[in-house]
PDB file of C-alpha atoms in Angstrom:
ATOM      1  CA  MET A   1      -7.592  -3.507  61.226  1.00  0.00           C
ATOM      2  CA  ALA A   2      -9.190  -2.388  57.997  1.00  0.00           C
ATOM      3  CA  PRO A   3      -9.986  -5.046  55.367  1.00  0.00           C
ATOM      4  CA  LYS A   4      -7.635  -5.291  52.444  1.00  0.00           C
ATOM      5  CA  VAL A   5      -8.938  -3.775  49.256  1.00  0.00           C
ATOM      6  CA  LYS A   6      -8.210  -5.792  46.175  1.00  0.00           C
ATOM      7  CA  ARG A   7      -6.894  -3.684  43.364  1.00  0.00           C
ATOM      8  CA  SER A   8      -7.300  -4.861  39.857  1.00  0.00           C
ATOM      9  CA  LYS A   9      -3.994  -5.226  38.141  1.00  0.00           C
ATOM     10  CA  LYS A  10      -4.146  -4.164  34.559  1.00  0.00           C
ATOM     11  CA  THR A  11      -1.184  -5.572  32.753  1.00  0.00           C
ATOM     12  CA  GLN A  12       0.470  -2.743  30.931  1.00  0.00           C
ATOM     13  CA  GLU A  13       1.802  -3.797  27.561  1.00  0.00           C
ATOM     14  CA  PRO A  14       5.326  -2.600  26.955  1.00  0.00           C
ATOM     15  CA  GLU A  15       5.342   0.165  24.390  1.00  0.00           C
ATOM     16  CA  VAL A  16       7.810   1.654  21.988  1.00  0.00           C
ATOM     17  CA  ASP A  17       8.519   5.290  22.839  1.00  0.00           C
ATOM     18  CA  ILE A  18       7.393   6.537  19.432  1.00  0.00           C
ATOM     19  CA  LYS A  19       8.210  10.186  20.200  1.00  0.00           C
ATOM     20  CA  GLN A  20      11.795   9.340  21.124  1.00  0.00           C
ATOM     21  CA  LYS A  21      12.185   7.062  18.111  1.00  0.00           C
ATOM     22  CA  PHE A  22      11.042   9.804  15.747  1.00  0.00           C
ATOM     23  CA  GLU A  23      13.393  12.256  17.427  1.00  0.00           C
ATOM     24  CA  ASN A  24      16.128   9.850  16.324  1.00  0.00           C
ATOM     25  CA  VAL A  25      14.673   9.829  12.789  1.00  0.00           C
ATOM     26  CA  LYS A  26      14.702  13.627  12.814  1.00  0.00           C
ATOM     27  CA  VAL A  27      18.381  13.678  13.847  1.00  0.00           C
ATOM     28  CA  LEU A  28      19.251  11.275  11.031  1.00  0.00           C
ATOM     29  CA  VAL A  29      17.432  13.452   8.500  1.00  0.00           C
ATOM     30  CA  GLU A  30      19.037  16.661   9.812  1.00  0.00           C
ATOM     31  CA  THR A  31      22.480  15.078   9.460  1.00  0.00           C
ATOM     32  CA  SER A  32      21.809  14.151   5.815  1.00  0.00           C
ATOM     33  CA  ARG A  33      21.305  10.464   6.530  1.00  0.00           C
ATOM     34  CA  SER A  34      17.829  10.044   5.037  1.00  0.00           C
ATOM     35  CA  LYS A  35      18.431   6.488   3.888  1.00  0.00           C
ATOM     36  CA  GLU A  36      19.370   5.512   7.448  1.00  0.00           C
ATOM     37  CA  ALA A  37      16.263   7.330   8.696  1.00  0.00           C
ATOM     38  CA  ILE A  38      14.094   5.184   6.417  1.00  0.00           C
ATOM     39  CA  ALA A  39      15.833   2.003   7.607  1.00  0.00           C
ATOM     40  CA  TYR A  40      15.317   3.162  11.195  1.00  0.00           C
ATOM     41  CA  ILE A  41      11.582   3.617  10.565  1.00  0.00           C
ATOM     42  CA  TYR A  42      11.483  -0.023   9.500  1.00  0.00           C
ATOM     43  CA  LEU A  43      13.288  -0.995  12.727  1.00  0.00           C
ATOM     44  CA  ILE A  44      10.651   0.908  14.715  1.00  0.00           C
ATOM     45  CA  TYR A  45       7.973  -1.156  12.966  1.00  0.00           C
ATOM     46  CA  ASN A  46       9.930  -4.316  13.777  1.00  0.00           C
ATOM     47  CA  ASP A  47      10.164  -3.290  17.465  1.00  0.00           C
ATOM     48  CA  ILE A  48       6.414  -2.666  17.639  1.00  0.00           C
ATOM     49  CA  ILE A  49       5.561  -6.076  16.185  1.00  0.00           C
ATOM     50  CA  THR A  50       8.097  -7.797  18.432  1.00  0.00           C
ATOM     51  CA  LEU A  51       6.680  -6.157  21.569  1.00  0.00           C
ATOM     52  CA  LYS A  52       3.020  -6.506  20.675  1.00  0.00           C
ATOM     53  CA  HIS A  53       2.999 -10.001  19.176  1.00  0.00           C
ATOM     54  CA  LYS A  54       6.240 -11.508  20.498  1.00  0.00           C
ATOM     55  CA  LYS A  55       7.123 -12.256  16.887  1.00  0.00           C
ATOM     56  CA  PRO A  56      10.576 -10.885  16.021  1.00  0.00           C
ATOM     57  CA  ARG A  57      12.016 -11.061  12.536  1.00  0.00           C
ATOM     58  CA  LEU A  58      14.258 -14.072  12.331  1.00  0.00           C
ATOM     59  CA  ALA A  59      17.869 -13.662  11.215  1.00  0.00           C
ATOM     60  CA  TYR A  60      17.328 -15.522   7.943  1.00  0.00           C
ATOM     61  CA  GLN A  61      14.127 -13.668   6.989  1.00  0.00           C
ATOM     62  CA  THR A  62      14.144 -10.877   4.460  1.00  0.00           C
ATOM     63  CA  ILE A  63      12.062  -7.773   5.085  1.00  0.00           C
ATOM     64  CA  ARG A  64       9.486  -9.090   2.609  1.00  0.00           C
ATOM     65  CA  GLU A  65       9.379 -12.574   4.165  1.00  0.00           C
ATOM     66  CA  TYR A  66       8.778 -11.023   7.571  1.00  0.00           C
ATOM     67  CA  ALA A  67       5.935  -8.946   6.124  1.00  0.00           C
ATOM     68  CA  ILE A  68       4.370 -12.111   4.694  1.00  0.00           C
ATOM     69  CA  THR A  69       4.650 -13.733   8.132  1.00  0.00           C
ATOM     70  CA  CYS A  70       2.961 -10.710   9.704  1.00  0.00           C
ATOM     71  CA  VAL A  71       0.088 -10.974   7.237  1.00  0.00           C
ATOM     72  CA  ASN A  72      -0.316 -14.754   7.473  1.00  0.00           C
ATOM     73  CA  GLU A  73       0.263 -15.257  11.185  1.00  0.00           C
ATOM     74  CA  LEU A  74      -0.601 -11.928  12.799  1.00  0.00           C
ATOM     75  CA  GLY A  75      -3.488 -10.877  10.585  1.00  0.00           C
ATOM     76  CA  GLN A  76      -2.011  -7.629   9.337  1.00  0.00           C
ATOM     77  CA  LYS A  77      -3.683  -6.155   6.287  1.00  0.00           C
ATOM     78  CA  PRO A  78      -1.679  -6.726   3.098  1.00  0.00           C
ATOM     79  CA  GLU A  79      -2.849  -3.385   1.692  1.00  0.00           C
ATOM     80  CA  THR A  80      -1.242  -1.629   4.670  1.00  0.00           C
ATOM     81  CA  ILE A  81       2.017  -3.504   5.047  1.00  0.00           C
ATOM     82  CA  TYR A  82       3.093  -4.276   1.467  1.00  0.00           C
ATOM     83  CA  PRO A  83       3.286  -0.655   0.209  1.00  0.00           C
ATOM     84  CA  PHE A  84       5.347   0.199   3.311  1.00  0.00           C
ATOM     85  CA  ILE A  85       7.718  -2.730   2.738  1.00  0.00           C
ATOM     86  CA  LYS A  86       8.026  -1.922  -0.980  1.00  0.00           C
ATOM     87  CA  LYS A  87       8.960   1.692  -0.186  1.00  0.00           C
ATOM     88  CA  ILE A  88      11.518   0.554   2.418  1.00  0.00           C
ATOM     89  CA  GLU A  89      13.088  -1.912  -0.029  1.00  0.00           C
ATOM     90  CA  ASP A  90      13.141   0.625  -2.870  1.00  0.00           C
ATOM     91  CA  ILE A  91      14.954   3.168  -0.736  1.00  0.00           C
ATOM     92  CA  ILE A  92      17.347   0.854   1.112  1.00  0.00           C
ATOM     93  CA  TYR A  93      18.346  -1.181  -1.937  1.00  0.00           C
ATOM     94  CA  GLY A  94      17.713   1.409  -4.652  1.00  0.00           C
ATOM     95  CA  GLY A  95      20.981   3.245  -4.244  1.00  0.00           C
ATOM     96  CA  ILE A  96      19.399   6.716  -4.351  1.00  0.00           C
ATOM     97  CA  GLU A  97      19.107   9.162  -1.472  1.00  0.00           C
ATOM     98  CA  PRO A  98      15.416   9.588  -0.620  1.00  0.00           C
ATOM     99  CA  THR A  99      13.825  13.001  -1.068  1.00  0.00           C
ATOM    100  CA  SER A 100      11.816  14.683   1.670  1.00  0.00           C
ATOM    101  CA  LYS A 101       8.683  13.736  -0.293  1.00  0.00           C
ATOM    102  CA  GLU A 102       9.650  10.038  -0.166  1.00  0.00           C
ATOM    103  CA  LEU A 103      10.511  10.318   3.505  1.00  0.00           C
ATOM    104  CA  ASN A 104       7.156  11.901   4.322  1.00  0.00           C
ATOM    105  CA  TYR A 105       5.338   9.253   2.263  1.00  0.00           C
ATOM    106  CA  THR A 106       7.194   6.500   4.147  1.00  0.00           C
ATOM    107  CA  ILE A 107       6.191   8.108   7.447  1.00  0.00           C
ATOM    108  CA  GLU A 108       2.585   8.233   6.239  1.00  0.00           C
ATOM    109  CA  LEU A 109       2.693   4.513   5.363  1.00  0.00           C
ATOM    110  CA  PHE A 110       4.283   3.765   8.747  1.00  0.00           C
ATOM    111  CA  SER A 111       1.617   5.844  10.519  1.00  0.00           C
ATOM    112  CA  ASN A 112      -1.117   3.726   8.947  1.00  0.00           C
ATOM    113  CA  LEU A 113       0.649   0.549  10.077  1.00  0.00           C
ATOM    114  CA  TYR A 114       1.263   1.939  13.562  1.00  0.00           C
ATOM    115  CA  ASN A 115      -2.411   2.811  13.907  1.00  0.00           C
ATOM    116  CA  GLU A 116      -3.456  -0.632  12.675  1.00  0.00           C
ATOM    117  CA  VAL A 117      -1.167  -2.437  15.131  1.00  0.00           C
ATOM    118  CA  THR A 118      -1.513  -0.229  18.224  1.00  0.00           C
ATOM    119  CA  GLY A 119      -4.761   1.666  17.712  1.00  0.00           C
ATOM    120  CA  LYS A 120      -2.838   4.894  18.321  1.00  0.00           C
ATOM    121  CA  SER A 121      -1.705   7.729  16.099  1.00  0.00           C
ATOM    122  CA  VAL A 122       1.849   8.802  15.382  1.00  0.00           C
ATOM    123  CA  PRO A 123       2.531  12.418  16.400  1.00  0.00           C
ATOM    124  CA  ALA A 124       2.357  14.734  13.386  1.00  0.00           C
ATOM    125  CA  LEU A 125       5.729  14.881  11.670  1.00  0.00           C
ATOM    126  CA  SER A 126       7.100  16.374   8.526  1.00  0.00           C
ATOM    127  CA  PHE A 127      10.633  16.541   7.146  1.00  0.00           C
TER     128      PHE A 127
END
C-alpha cells in the first residue's frame, strides 16, 4: 500500500462574483435605473467587506457610520472610502438621476476601493 500524501489545504476565501454583480449594474443602467445601479454598487462594496472582514453593516448604521467603522476598525484608507461614500450619498439622497459621467466616476471610486480591499482589479467597465 502506497503511503498517503499529505496535501496542503489552502483555505479559499469566499469571493463576490464581481463580473456577475456588474452585469446586474449594467442591466440597471440599460433599463434607466441609474440611481439603483449606484445603490447596488454600494451593496457590492458592503458584500465585499462582509465576506473579507466578517464585518457587516449593522441595521442602525448609516452609510457614513459604516465607512467610519471600516476606517477605524478595518484600516481602510479614508482618502479612498470617503469620496466613494460621499458620491453614493449625493446620488441616493440628492434626488437627481445620475449622469453616465457620475456613474463612471462612482465605478472608478469603487474600483480603487475594490483593489485596496481585495488586491484585485475590477474588469474594465464604462456606461
